[in-house]
Amino acid sequence: MCDIHERIQRVRDSISEAEISAGRNLGSVRLVAVSKFHPAESVIEATSCGQFLFGENRVQEAVAKFEQVRKVVPSVELHMIGSLQRNKVKSAVTCASCIQSVDRLELLEEIEKHAARMEKRIQVLFEFHTGEDTKSGYSDTDDLLRSVEFAAEALHIVPCGFMTMAPFTQNEKMIIDSFRKLTSVQGLVRSRFPELELTELSMGMSNDYRIAISEGATMVRIGTAIFGSRA
Ligand SMILES: *Cc1c(COP(=O)(O)O)cnc(C)c1O
Protein backbone atom coordinates (compact mmCIF):
# COMPACT_ATOMS: atom_id res chain seq x y z
CA MET A 1 0.00 0.00 0.00
CA CYS A 2 2.73 2.43 1.01
CA ASP A 3 4.40 1.67 -2.28
CA ILE A 4 1.90 3.71 -4.25
CA HIS A 5 2.50 6.76 -2.06
CA GLU A 6 6.24 6.47 -2.41
CA ARG A 7 6.08 5.94 -6.13
CA ILE A 8 3.74 8.87 -6.70
CA GLN A 9 6.07 11.08 -4.69
CA ARG A 10 9.04 9.86 -6.69
CA VAL A 11 7.26 10.51 -9.98
CA ARG A 12 6.18 13.99 -8.82
CA ASP A 13 9.74 14.84 -7.82
CA SER A 14 11.03 13.66 -11.11
CA ILE A 15 8.39 15.65 -13.03
CA SER A 16 9.45 18.76 -11.07
CA GLU A 17 13.11 18.16 -11.88
CA ALA A 18 12.28 17.72 -15.56
CA GLU A 19 10.20 20.93 -15.56
CA ILE A 20 13.06 22.88 -14.00
CA SER A 21 15.75 21.51 -16.27
CA ALA A 22 13.55 22.27 -19.30
CA GLY A 23 13.18 25.86 -18.07
CA ARG A 24 9.46 25.40 -17.62
CA ASN A 25 7.25 26.52 -14.74
CA LEU A 26 6.80 24.15 -11.83
CA GLY A 27 3.35 22.64 -12.06
CA SER A 28 3.02 23.09 -15.82
CA VAL A 29 2.77 19.33 -16.38
CA ARG A 30 -0.26 17.39 -15.14
CA LEU A 31 0.15 13.80 -14.01
CA VAL A 32 -2.42 11.32 -15.31
CA ALA A 33 -2.12 8.16 -13.21
CA VAL A 34 -2.90 5.22 -15.51
CA SER A 35 -4.70 2.64 -13.39
CA LYS A 36 -5.59 0.03 -16.04
CA PHE A 37 -5.41 -3.55 -14.73
CA HIS A 38 -5.15 -2.27 -11.16
CA PRO A 39 -8.07 -2.45 -8.73
CA ALA A 40 -10.26 0.32 -7.31
CA GLU A 41 -8.39 0.01 -4.01
CA SER A 42 -5.17 1.14 -5.69
CA VAL A 43 -6.93 4.15 -7.19
CA ILE A 44 -8.39 5.07 -3.81
CA GLU A 45 -4.95 4.68 -2.27
CA ALA A 46 -3.56 7.13 -4.83
CA THR A 47 -6.27 9.69 -4.05
CA SER A 48 -5.19 9.69 -0.41
CA CYS A 49 -1.97 11.38 -1.46
CA GLY A 50 -3.70 13.95 -3.59
CA GLN A 51 -3.79 12.22 -6.99
CA PHE A 52 -7.25 12.81 -8.47
CA LEU A 53 -6.67 12.45 -12.20
CA PHE A 54 -6.62 8.95 -13.70
CA GLY A 55 -6.41 7.35 -17.10
CA GLU A 56 -7.96 4.08 -18.28
CA ASN A 57 -7.87 2.47 -21.68
CA ARG A 58 -10.77 0.04 -21.57
CA VAL A 59 -14.25 1.44 -21.10
CA GLN A 60 -15.84 -1.57 -19.41
CA GLU A 61 -13.05 -1.84 -16.88
CA ALA A 62 -13.14 1.90 -16.24
CA VAL A 63 -16.90 2.05 -15.68
CA ALA A 64 -16.91 -0.75 -13.13
CA LYS A 65 -13.82 0.48 -11.31
CA PHE A 66 -14.74 4.14 -11.13
CA GLU A 67 -18.26 3.44 -9.96
CA GLN A 68 -16.61 1.84 -6.94
CA VAL A 69 -14.02 4.57 -6.54
CA ARG A 70 -16.59 7.39 -6.73
CA LYS A 71 -18.59 5.92 -3.87
CA VAL A 72 -15.58 6.69 -1.71
CA VAL A 73 -14.01 9.64 -3.57
CA PRO A 74 -16.66 11.43 -5.67
CA SER A 75 -14.25 14.01 -7.07
CA VAL A 76 -11.93 11.78 -9.12
CA GLU A 77 -11.44 12.77 -12.73
CA LEU A 78 -11.10 10.16 -15.46
CA HIS A 79 -9.59 10.39 -18.94
CA MET A 80 -10.04 7.64 -21.52
CA ILE A 81 -6.72 6.97 -23.25
CA GLY A 82 -7.29 3.75 -25.18
CA SER A 83 -8.65 3.15 -28.65
CA LEU A 84 -12.39 3.34 -28.50
CA GLN A 85 -15.07 1.36 -30.30
CA ARG A 86 -18.14 3.19 -31.41
CA ASN A 87 -20.47 1.12 -29.25
CA LYS A 88 -18.48 2.09 -26.14
CA VAL A 89 -18.71 5.82 -26.69
CA LYS A 90 -21.87 6.31 -24.63
CA SER A 91 -20.28 4.73 -21.55
CA ALA A 92 -17.04 6.62 -22.12
CA VAL A 93 -18.87 9.96 -22.29
CA THR A 94 -20.75 9.06 -19.12
CA CYS A 95 -17.75 8.22 -16.97
CA ALA A 96 -14.94 10.42 -18.33
CA SER A 97 -14.29 14.16 -18.53
CA CYS A 98 -11.89 13.79 -21.45
CA ILE A 99 -11.37 11.34 -24.28
CA GLN A 100 -7.69 11.55 -25.20
CA SER A 101 -7.78 8.88 -27.89
CA VAL A 102 -9.98 10.38 -30.61
CA ASP A 103 -8.65 8.98 -33.87
CA ARG A 104 -11.48 9.31 -36.40
CA LEU A 105 -14.39 11.51 -37.37
CA GLU A 106 -16.96 8.78 -36.79
CA LEU A 107 -15.98 8.72 -33.13
CA LEU A 108 -16.42 12.47 -32.76
CA GLU A 109 -19.88 12.29 -34.30
CA GLU A 110 -20.82 9.61 -31.81
CA ILE A 111 -19.31 11.56 -28.90
CA GLU A 112 -21.26 14.68 -29.86
CA LYS A 113 -24.50 12.70 -30.16
CA HIS A 114 -24.23 11.17 -26.70
CA ALA A 115 -22.83 14.26 -25.00
CA ALA A 116 -25.75 16.28 -26.43
CA ARG A 117 -28.26 13.79 -25.02
CA MET A 118 -26.59 13.99 -21.63
CA GLU A 119 -26.26 17.77 -21.86
CA LYS A 120 -22.62 17.37 -21.00
CA ARG A 121 -19.60 19.03 -22.53
CA ILE A 122 -16.68 16.66 -22.98
CA GLN A 123 -13.04 17.44 -23.66
CA VAL A 124 -11.21 15.64 -26.43
CA LEU A 125 -7.62 15.26 -27.54
CA PHE A 126 -6.73 14.13 -31.05
CA GLU A 127 -4.41 11.15 -31.03
CA PHE A 128 -1.77 11.33 -33.71
CA HIS A 129 0.35 8.42 -34.85
CA THR A 130 3.98 9.47 -34.52
CA GLY A 131 5.93 6.25 -34.81
CA GLU A 132 4.67 3.88 -32.17
CA ASP A 133 4.57 0.22 -33.26
CA THR A 134 0.80 -0.19 -33.17
CA LYS A 135 -1.27 1.88 -35.54
CA SER A 136 -3.48 3.93 -33.26
CA GLY A 137 -4.07 7.59 -34.02
CA TYR A 138 -4.51 9.76 -37.09
CA SER A 139 -1.69 9.37 -39.56
CA ASP A 140 -3.01 11.78 -42.16
CA THR A 141 -3.14 15.49 -41.37
CA ASP A 142 -6.03 16.12 -43.78
CA ASP A 143 -8.13 13.55 -41.91
CA LEU A 144 -7.14 15.21 -38.69
CA LEU A 145 -8.04 18.68 -39.97
CA ARG A 146 -11.50 17.48 -41.04
CA SER A 147 -12.05 16.11 -37.55
CA VAL A 148 -10.86 19.30 -35.88
CA GLU A 149 -13.27 21.24 -38.08
CA PHE A 150 -16.14 19.05 -36.91
CA ALA A 151 -15.09 19.37 -33.27
CA ALA A 152 -14.82 23.15 -33.58
CA GLU A 153 -18.48 23.31 -34.60
CA ALA A 154 -19.81 20.67 -32.22
CA LEU A 155 -21.61 22.20 -29.26
CA HIS A 156 -20.74 19.52 -26.70
CA ILE A 157 -17.13 18.87 -27.64
CA VAL A 158 -14.24 20.90 -26.24
CA PRO A 159 -11.14 20.25 -28.34
CA CYS A 160 -8.13 20.74 -26.06
CA GLY A 161 -5.08 19.38 -27.86
CA PHE A 162 -3.20 16.29 -28.91
CA MET A 163 -2.00 12.94 -27.66
CA THR A 164 0.60 10.46 -28.87
CA MET A 165 2.57 7.38 -27.90
CA ALA A 166 6.25 7.23 -28.74
CA PRO A 167 7.75 3.93 -29.91
CA PHE A 168 8.81 1.63 -27.10
CA THR A 169 12.57 1.81 -27.50
CA GLN A 170 15.77 2.82 -25.75
CA ASN A 171 16.62 4.94 -28.77
CA GLU A 172 16.20 8.45 -27.41
CA LYS A 173 16.42 10.05 -30.83
CA MET A 174 13.42 8.06 -32.07
CA ILE A 175 11.43 9.08 -29.01
CA ILE A 176 12.32 12.75 -29.44
CA ASP A 177 11.39 12.62 -33.14
CA SER A 178 8.04 11.19 -32.22
CA PHE A 179 7.25 13.95 -29.70
CA ARG A 180 8.45 16.63 -32.11
CA LYS A 181 6.12 15.27 -34.76
CA LEU A 182 3.22 15.85 -32.38
CA THR A 183 4.39 19.39 -31.63
CA SER A 184 4.59 20.15 -35.33
CA VAL A 185 1.10 18.73 -35.90
CA GLN A 186 -0.10 20.98 -33.10
CA GLY A 187 1.51 23.97 -34.82
CA LEU A 188 -0.10 23.11 -38.13
CA VAL A 189 -3.58 22.67 -36.68
CA ARG A 190 -3.36 25.81 -34.56
CA SER A 191 -2.37 27.84 -37.60
CA ARG A 192 -5.56 26.65 -39.34
CA PHE A 193 -7.78 27.04 -36.28
CA PRO A 194 -6.34 30.00 -34.34
CA GLU A 195 -9.64 30.40 -32.47
CA LEU A 196 -9.19 27.03 -30.73
CA GLU A 197 -7.04 26.65 -27.63
CA LEU A 198 -5.49 23.24 -28.43
CA THR A 199 -2.79 23.80 -25.81
CA GLU A 200 -2.65 20.28 -24.36
CA LEU A 201 0.09 17.87 -25.39
CA SER A 202 -0.44 14.50 -23.75
CA MET A 203 2.82 12.65 -24.30
CA GLY A 204 5.19 10.65 -22.15
CA MET A 205 4.73 7.36 -20.28
CA SER A 206 6.74 5.65 -17.53
CA ASN A 207 9.81 5.10 -19.67
CA ASP A 208 9.94 8.41 -21.55
CA TYR A 209 8.09 11.12 -19.61
CA ARG A 210 11.22 13.13 -18.75
CA ILE A 211 11.99 13.42 -22.46
CA ALA A 212 8.36 14.34 -23.15
CA ILE A 213 8.50 17.14 -20.59
CA SER A 214 11.62 18.58 -22.17
CA GLU A 215 9.73 18.47 -25.50
CA GLY A 216 6.74 20.39 -24.15
CA ALA A 217 4.30 17.82 -22.72
CA THR A 218 1.49 19.34 -20.63
CA MET A 219 0.22 15.94 -19.47
CA VAL A 220 2.12 12.72 -18.85
CA ARG A 221 0.32 9.36 -18.60
CA ILE A 222 2.07 7.15 -16.10
CA GLY A 223 1.04 3.63 -15.09
CA THR A 224 3.84 1.24 -14.24
CA ALA A 225 5.99 3.77 -12.38
CA ILE A 226 3.08 4.39 -9.98
CA PHE A 227 1.08 1.18 -9.71
CA GLY A 228 3.78 -1.32 -10.58
CA SER A 229 3.84 -3.95 -13.28
CA ARG A 230 0.59 -5.07 -14.92
CA ALA A 231 1.91 -8.52 -15.78
C1 LIG B 1 -0.84 1.94 -20.56
C2 LIG B 1 -0.76 3.28 -21.18
C3 LIG B 1 0.04 4.28 -20.58
C4 LIG B 1 0.90 4.06 -19.36
O1 LIG B 1 1.98 3.25 -19.67
P1 LIG B 1 3.16 2.95 -18.61
O2 LIG B 1 4.30 2.54 -19.45
O3 LIG B 1 2.67 1.88 -17.71
O4 LIG B 1 3.43 4.21 -17.87
C5 LIG B 1 0.02 5.54 -21.20
N1 LIG B 1 -0.70 5.79 -22.30
C6 LIG B 1 -1.46 4.86 -22.89
C7 LIG B 1 -2.23 5.21 -24.10
C8 LIG B 1 -1.52 3.58 -22.35
O5 LIG B 1 -2.28 2.63 -22.95
mmCIF file of C-alpha atoms and ligand atoms in Angstrom:
data_model
loop_
_atom_site.group_PDB
_atom_site.id
_atom_site.type_symbol
_atom_site.label_atom_id
_atom_site.label_comp_id
_atom_site.label_asym_id
_atom_site.label_seq_id
_atom_site.Cartn_x
_atom_site.Cartn_y
_atom_site.Cartn_z
ATOM 1 C CA MET A 1 0.000 0.000 0.000
ATOM 2 C CA CYS A 2 2.733 2.430 1.008
ATOM 3 C CA ASP A 3 4.401 1.670 -2.285
ATOM 4 C CA ILE A 4 1.896 3.706 -4.246
ATOM 5 C CA HIS A 5 2.499 6.760 -2.062
ATOM 6 C CA GLU A 6 6.239 6.465 -2.412
ATOM 7 C CA ARG A 7 6.079 5.944 -6.131
ATOM 8 C CA ILE A 8 3.738 8.872 -6.704
ATOM 9 C CA GLN A 9 6.072 11.080 -4.695
ATOM 10 C CA ARG A 10 9.042 9.860 -6.688
ATOM 11 C CA VAL A 11 7.255 10.514 -9.978
ATOM 12 C CA ARG A 12 6.181 13.985 -8.816
ATOM 13 C CA ASP A 13 9.739 14.842 -7.816
ATOM 14 C CA SER A 14 11.033 13.659 -11.110
ATOM 15 C CA ILE A 15 8.389 15.651 -13.028
ATOM 16 C CA SER A 16 9.447 18.763 -11.074
ATOM 17 C CA GLU A 17 13.109 18.165 -11.882
ATOM 18 C CA ALA A 18 12.281 17.723 -15.565
ATOM 19 C CA GLU A 19 10.201 20.928 -15.556
ATOM 20 C CA ILE A 20 13.058 22.878 -14.004
ATOM 21 C CA SER A 21 15.747 21.507 -16.272
ATOM 22 C CA ALA A 22 13.554 22.273 -19.297
ATOM 23 C CA GLY A 23 13.185 25.862 -18.066
ATOM 24 C CA ARG A 24 9.461 25.405 -17.623
ATOM 25 C CA ASN A 25 7.245 26.523 -14.741
ATOM 26 C CA LEU A 26 6.801 24.150 -11.834
ATOM 27 C CA GLY A 27 3.345 22.636 -12.063
ATOM 28 C CA SER A 28 3.022 23.090 -15.816
ATOM 29 C CA VAL A 29 2.766 19.328 -16.380
ATOM 30 C CA ARG A 30 -0.264 17.387 -15.141
ATOM 31 C CA LEU A 31 0.147 13.804 -14.009
ATOM 32 C CA VAL A 32 -2.423 11.324 -15.315
ATOM 33 C CA ALA A 33 -2.117 8.159 -13.213
ATOM 34 C CA VAL A 34 -2.897 5.224 -15.509
ATOM 35 C CA SER A 35 -4.704 2.642 -13.395
ATOM 36 C CA LYS A 36 -5.587 0.034 -16.039
ATOM 37 C CA PHE A 37 -5.408 -3.555 -14.730
ATOM 38 C CA HIS A 38 -5.149 -2.269 -11.162
ATOM 39 C CA PRO A 39 -8.071 -2.448 -8.727
ATOM 40 C CA ALA A 40 -10.264 0.318 -7.312
ATOM 41 C CA GLU A 41 -8.385 0.006 -4.012
ATOM 42 C CA SER A 42 -5.169 1.139 -5.686
ATOM 43 C CA VAL A 43 -6.929 4.152 -7.193
ATOM 44 C CA ILE A 44 -8.389 5.073 -3.809
ATOM 45 C CA GLU A 45 -4.952 4.685 -2.266
ATOM 46 C CA ALA A 46 -3.559 7.129 -4.829
ATOM 47 C CA THR A 47 -6.268 9.694 -4.047
ATOM 48 C CA SER A 48 -5.191 9.694 -0.413
ATOM 49 C CA CYS A 49 -1.969 11.382 -1.460
ATOM 50 C CA GLY A 50 -3.698 13.946 -3.594
ATOM 51 C CA GLN A 51 -3.788 12.224 -6.989
ATOM 52 C CA PHE A 52 -7.250 12.806 -8.468
ATOM 53 C CA LEU A 53 -6.672 12.451 -12.200
ATOM 54 C CA PHE A 54 -6.622 8.952 -13.698
ATOM 55 C CA GLY A 55 -6.413 7.350 -17.103
ATOM 56 C CA GLU A 56 -7.961 4.080 -18.282
ATOM 57 C CA ASN A 57 -7.869 2.473 -21.684
ATOM 58 C CA ARG A 58 -10.774 0.040 -21.566
ATOM 59 C CA VAL A 59 -14.254 1.443 -21.097
ATOM 60 C CA GLN A 60 -15.835 -1.567 -19.411
ATOM 61 C CA GLU A 61 -13.051 -1.844 -16.884
ATOM 62 C CA ALA A 62 -13.144 1.897 -16.239
ATOM 63 C CA VAL A 63 -16.898 2.055 -15.684
ATOM 64 C CA ALA A 64 -16.915 -0.751 -13.131
ATOM 65 C CA LYS A 65 -13.821 0.478 -11.310
ATOM 66 C CA PHE A 66 -14.736 4.144 -11.127
ATOM 67 C CA GLU A 67 -18.262 3.444 -9.963
ATOM 68 C CA GLN A 68 -16.614 1.840 -6.941
ATOM 69 C CA VAL A 69 -14.022 4.575 -6.544
ATOM 70 C CA ARG A 70 -16.586 7.392 -6.729
ATOM 71 C CA LYS A 71 -18.595 5.923 -3.866
ATOM 72 C CA VAL A 72 -15.577 6.695 -1.708
ATOM 73 C CA VAL A 73 -14.011 9.636 -3.567
ATOM 74 C CA PRO A 74 -16.655 11.427 -5.673
ATOM 75 C CA SER A 75 -14.245 14.011 -7.067
ATOM 76 C CA VAL A 76 -11.931 11.781 -9.123
ATOM 77 C CA GLU A 77 -11.437 12.772 -12.730
ATOM 78 C CA LEU A 78 -11.100 10.155 -15.464
ATOM 79 C CA HIS A 79 -9.594 10.387 -18.938
ATOM 80 C CA MET A 80 -10.043 7.643 -21.519
ATOM 81 C CA ILE A 81 -6.722 6.972 -23.247
ATOM 82 C CA GLY A 82 -7.293 3.748 -25.182
ATOM 83 C CA SER A 83 -8.647 3.146 -28.647
ATOM 84 C CA LEU A 84 -12.394 3.342 -28.503
ATOM 85 C CA GLN A 85 -15.066 1.364 -30.303
ATOM 86 C CA ARG A 86 -18.139 3.190 -31.408
ATOM 87 C CA ASN A 87 -20.472 1.122 -29.251
ATOM 88 C CA LYS A 88 -18.476 2.094 -26.136
ATOM 89 C CA VAL A 89 -18.712 5.824 -26.695
ATOM 90 C CA LYS A 90 -21.867 6.306 -24.633
ATOM 91 C CA SER A 91 -20.275 4.731 -21.555
ATOM 92 C CA ALA A 92 -17.043 6.622 -22.122
ATOM 93 C CA VAL A 93 -18.873 9.958 -22.292
ATOM 94 C CA THR A 94 -20.750 9.056 -19.118
ATOM 95 C CA CYS A 95 -17.748 8.218 -16.971
ATOM 96 C CA ALA A 96 -14.944 10.425 -18.330
ATOM 97 C CA SER A 97 -14.286 14.165 -18.533
ATOM 98 C CA CYS A 98 -11.889 13.793 -21.448
ATOM 99 C CA ILE A 99 -11.373 11.344 -24.280
ATOM 100 C CA GLN A 100 -7.686 11.550 -25.203
ATOM 101 C CA SER A 101 -7.783 8.882 -27.892
ATOM 102 C CA VAL A 102 -9.983 10.377 -30.610
ATOM 103 C CA ASP A 103 -8.650 8.979 -33.867
ATOM 104 C CA ARG A 104 -11.476 9.314 -36.405
ATOM 105 C CA LEU A 105 -14.386 11.509 -37.371
ATOM 106 C CA GLU A 106 -16.959 8.784 -36.795
ATOM 107 C CA LEU A 107 -15.983 8.723 -33.129
ATOM 108 C CA LEU A 108 -16.417 12.475 -32.761
ATOM 109 C CA GLU A 109 -19.881 12.290 -34.301
ATOM 110 C CA GLU A 110 -20.816 9.611 -31.809
ATOM 111 C CA ILE A 111 -19.305 11.561 -28.901
ATOM 112 C CA GLU A 112 -21.256 14.677 -29.863
ATOM 113 C CA LYS A 113 -24.498 12.701 -30.157
ATOM 114 C CA HIS A 114 -24.233 11.169 -26.699
ATOM 115 C CA ALA A 115 -22.835 14.260 -25.001
ATOM 116 C CA ALA A 116 -25.751 16.276 -26.431
ATOM 117 C CA ARG A 117 -28.264 13.790 -25.021
ATOM 118 C CA MET A 118 -26.591 13.994 -21.628
ATOM 119 C CA GLU A 119 -26.262 17.770 -21.865
ATOM 120 C CA LYS A 120 -22.620 17.369 -20.996
ATOM 121 C CA ARG A 121 -19.596 19.034 -22.529
ATOM 122 C CA ILE A 122 -16.683 16.661 -22.985
ATOM 123 C CA GLN A 123 -13.045 17.442 -23.660
ATOM 124 C CA VAL A 124 -11.212 15.644 -26.428
ATOM 125 C CA LEU A 125 -7.624 15.257 -27.537
ATOM 126 C CA PHE A 126 -6.725 14.133 -31.045
ATOM 127 C CA GLU A 127 -4.415 11.147 -31.029
ATOM 128 C CA PHE A 128 -1.767 11.331 -33.712
ATOM 129 C CA HIS A 129 0.349 8.417 -34.847
ATOM 130 C CA THR A 130 3.982 9.472 -34.522
ATOM 131 C CA GLY A 131 5.927 6.246 -34.806
ATOM 132 C CA GLU A 132 4.669 3.879 -32.172
ATOM 133 C CA ASP A 133 4.569 0.218 -33.259
ATOM 134 C CA THR A 134 0.800 -0.188 -33.170
ATOM 135 C CA LYS A 135 -1.267 1.881 -35.536
ATOM 136 C CA SER A 136 -3.480 3.928 -33.264
ATOM 137 C CA GLY A 137 -4.074 7.590 -34.021
ATOM 138 C CA TYR A 138 -4.512 9.760 -37.086
ATOM 139 C CA SER A 139 -1.692 9.371 -39.556
ATOM 140 C CA ASP A 140 -3.006 11.783 -42.157
ATOM 141 C CA THR A 141 -3.144 15.494 -41.371
ATOM 142 C CA ASP A 142 -6.034 16.122 -43.783
ATOM 143 C CA ASP A 143 -8.130 13.552 -41.912
ATOM 144 C CA LEU A 144 -7.140 15.211 -38.692
ATOM 145 C CA LEU A 145 -8.037 18.683 -39.965
ATOM 146 C CA ARG A 146 -11.497 17.478 -41.037
ATOM 147 C CA SER A 147 -12.050 16.107 -37.551
ATOM 148 C CA VAL A 148 -10.863 19.297 -35.882
ATOM 149 C CA GLU A 149 -13.271 21.242 -38.076
ATOM 150 C CA PHE A 150 -16.143 19.049 -36.911
ATOM 151 C CA ALA A 151 -15.089 19.372 -33.270
ATOM 152 C CA ALA A 152 -14.818 23.146 -33.580
ATOM 153 C CA GLU A 153 -18.479 23.314 -34.605
ATOM 154 C CA ALA A 154 -19.813 20.672 -32.223
ATOM 155 C CA LEU A 155 -21.613 22.196 -29.259
ATOM 156 C CA HIS A 156 -20.744 19.520 -26.701
ATOM 157 C CA ILE A 157 -17.126 18.874 -27.637
ATOM 158 C CA VAL A 158 -14.243 20.898 -26.240
ATOM 159 C CA PRO A 159 -11.138 20.251 -28.339
ATOM 160 C CA CYS A 160 -8.134 20.736 -26.060
ATOM 161 C CA GLY A 161 -5.081 19.382 -27.863
ATOM 162 C CA PHE A 162 -3.201 16.287 -28.912
ATOM 163 C CA MET A 163 -1.997 12.937 -27.661
ATOM 164 C CA THR A 164 0.600 10.457 -28.866
ATOM 165 C CA MET A 165 2.569 7.381 -27.895
ATOM 166 C CA ALA A 166 6.250 7.226 -28.743
ATOM 167 C CA PRO A 167 7.745 3.930 -29.905
ATOM 168 C CA PHE A 168 8.805 1.632 -27.097
ATOM 169 C CA THR A 169 12.569 1.815 -27.504
ATOM 170 C CA GLN A 170 15.765 2.818 -25.749
ATOM 171 C CA ASN A 171 16.622 4.939 -28.767
ATOM 172 C CA GLU A 172 16.201 8.454 -27.414
ATOM 173 C CA LYS A 173 16.419 10.049 -30.833
ATOM 174 C CA MET A 174 13.418 8.062 -32.072
ATOM 175 C CA ILE A 175 11.432 9.084 -29.009
ATOM 176 C CA ILE A 176 12.320 12.747 -29.444
ATOM 177 C CA ASP A 177 11.395 12.617 -33.145
ATOM 178 C CA SER A 178 8.037 11.192 -32.223
ATOM 179 C CA PHE A 179 7.253 13.949 -29.697
ATOM 180 C CA ARG A 180 8.453 16.634 -32.113
ATOM 181 C CA LYS A 181 6.124 15.275 -34.756
ATOM 182 C CA LEU A 182 3.221 15.846 -32.380
ATOM 183 C CA THR A 183 4.385 19.391 -31.633
ATOM 184 C CA SER A 184 4.590 20.152 -35.329
ATOM 185 C CA VAL A 185 1.100 18.726 -35.904
ATOM 186 C CA GLN A 186 -0.103 20.982 -33.095
ATOM 187 C CA GLY A 187 1.515 23.970 -34.821
ATOM 188 C CA LEU A 188 -0.101 23.114 -38.134
ATOM 189 C CA VAL A 189 -3.585 22.666 -36.682
ATOM 190 C CA ARG A 190 -3.356 25.813 -34.560
ATOM 191 C CA SER A 191 -2.368 27.837 -37.603
ATOM 192 C CA ARG A 192 -5.556 26.654 -39.344
ATOM 193 C CA PHE A 193 -7.776 27.045 -36.279
ATOM 194 C CA PRO A 194 -6.341 29.996 -34.343
ATOM 195 C CA GLU A 195 -9.637 30.402 -32.469
ATOM 196 C CA LEU A 196 -9.188 27.033 -30.728
ATOM 197 C CA GLU A 197 -7.035 26.652 -27.630
ATOM 198 C CA LEU A 198 -5.485 23.241 -28.425
ATOM 199 C CA THR A 199 -2.794 23.798 -25.812
ATOM 200 C CA GLU A 200 -2.648 20.285 -24.364
ATOM 201 C CA LEU A 201 0.091 17.869 -25.389
ATOM 202 C CA SER A 202 -0.441 14.498 -23.750
ATOM 203 C CA MET A 203 2.818 12.650 -24.303
ATOM 204 C CA GLY A 204 5.185 10.646 -22.147
ATOM 205 C CA MET A 205 4.731 7.358 -20.279
ATOM 206 C CA SER A 206 6.740 5.645 -17.526
ATOM 207 C CA ASN A 207 9.806 5.105 -19.666
ATOM 208 C CA ASP A 208 9.943 8.408 -21.551
ATOM 209 C CA TYR A 209 8.095 11.115 -19.611
ATOM 210 C CA ARG A 210 11.222 13.130 -18.755
ATOM 211 C CA ILE A 211 11.991 13.423 -22.464
ATOM 212 C CA ALA A 212 8.362 14.339 -23.154
ATOM 213 C CA ILE A 213 8.504 17.136 -20.586
ATOM 214 C CA SER A 214 11.617 18.579 -22.172
ATOM 215 C CA GLU A 215 9.729 18.472 -25.499
ATOM 216 C CA GLY A 216 6.739 20.385 -24.145
ATOM 217 C CA ALA A 217 4.303 17.818 -22.715
ATOM 218 C CA THR A 218 1.492 19.335 -20.632
ATOM 219 C CA MET A 219 0.219 15.936 -19.472
ATOM 220 C CA VAL A 220 2.116 12.718 -18.852
ATOM 221 C CA ARG A 221 0.324 9.363 -18.599
ATOM 222 C CA ILE A 222 2.068 7.146 -16.103
ATOM 223 C CA GLY A 223 1.044 3.631 -15.094
ATOM 224 C CA THR A 224 3.841 1.238 -14.237
ATOM 225 C CA ALA A 225 5.990 3.767 -12.379
ATOM 226 C CA ILE A 226 3.081 4.394 -9.985
ATOM 227 C CA PHE A 227 1.084 1.178 -9.714
ATOM 228 C CA GLY A 228 3.780 -1.324 -10.581
ATOM 229 C CA SER A 229 3.844 -3.945 -13.285
ATOM 230 C CA ARG A 230 0.585 -5.074 -14.917
ATOM 231 C CA ALA A 231 1.912 -8.524 -15.783
HETATM 232 C C1 LIG B 1 -0.841 1.939 -20.564
HETATM 233 C C2 LIG B 1 -0.760 3.281 -21.178
HETATM 234 C C3 LIG B 1 0.042 4.278 -20.584
HETATM 235 C C4 LIG B 1 0.901 4.061 -19.357
HETATM 236 O O1 LIG B 1 1.983 3.247 -19.670
HETATM 237 P P1 LIG B 1 3.162 2.951 -18.614
HETATM 238 O O2 LIG B 1 4.297 2.539 -19.449
HETATM 239 O O3 LIG B 1 2.666 1.882 -17.710
HETATM 240 O O4 LIG B 1 3.426 4.213 -17.872
HETATM 241 C C5 LIG B 1 0.025 5.536 -21.196
HETATM 242 N N1 LIG B 1 -0.702 5.795 -22.305
HETATM 243 C C6 LIG B 1 -1.463 4.859 -22.888
HETATM 244 C C7 LIG B 1 -2.232 5.214 -24.104
HETATM 245 C C8 LIG B 1 -1.523 3.575 -22.348
HETATM 246 O O5 LIG B 1 -2.277 2.635 -22.952
#
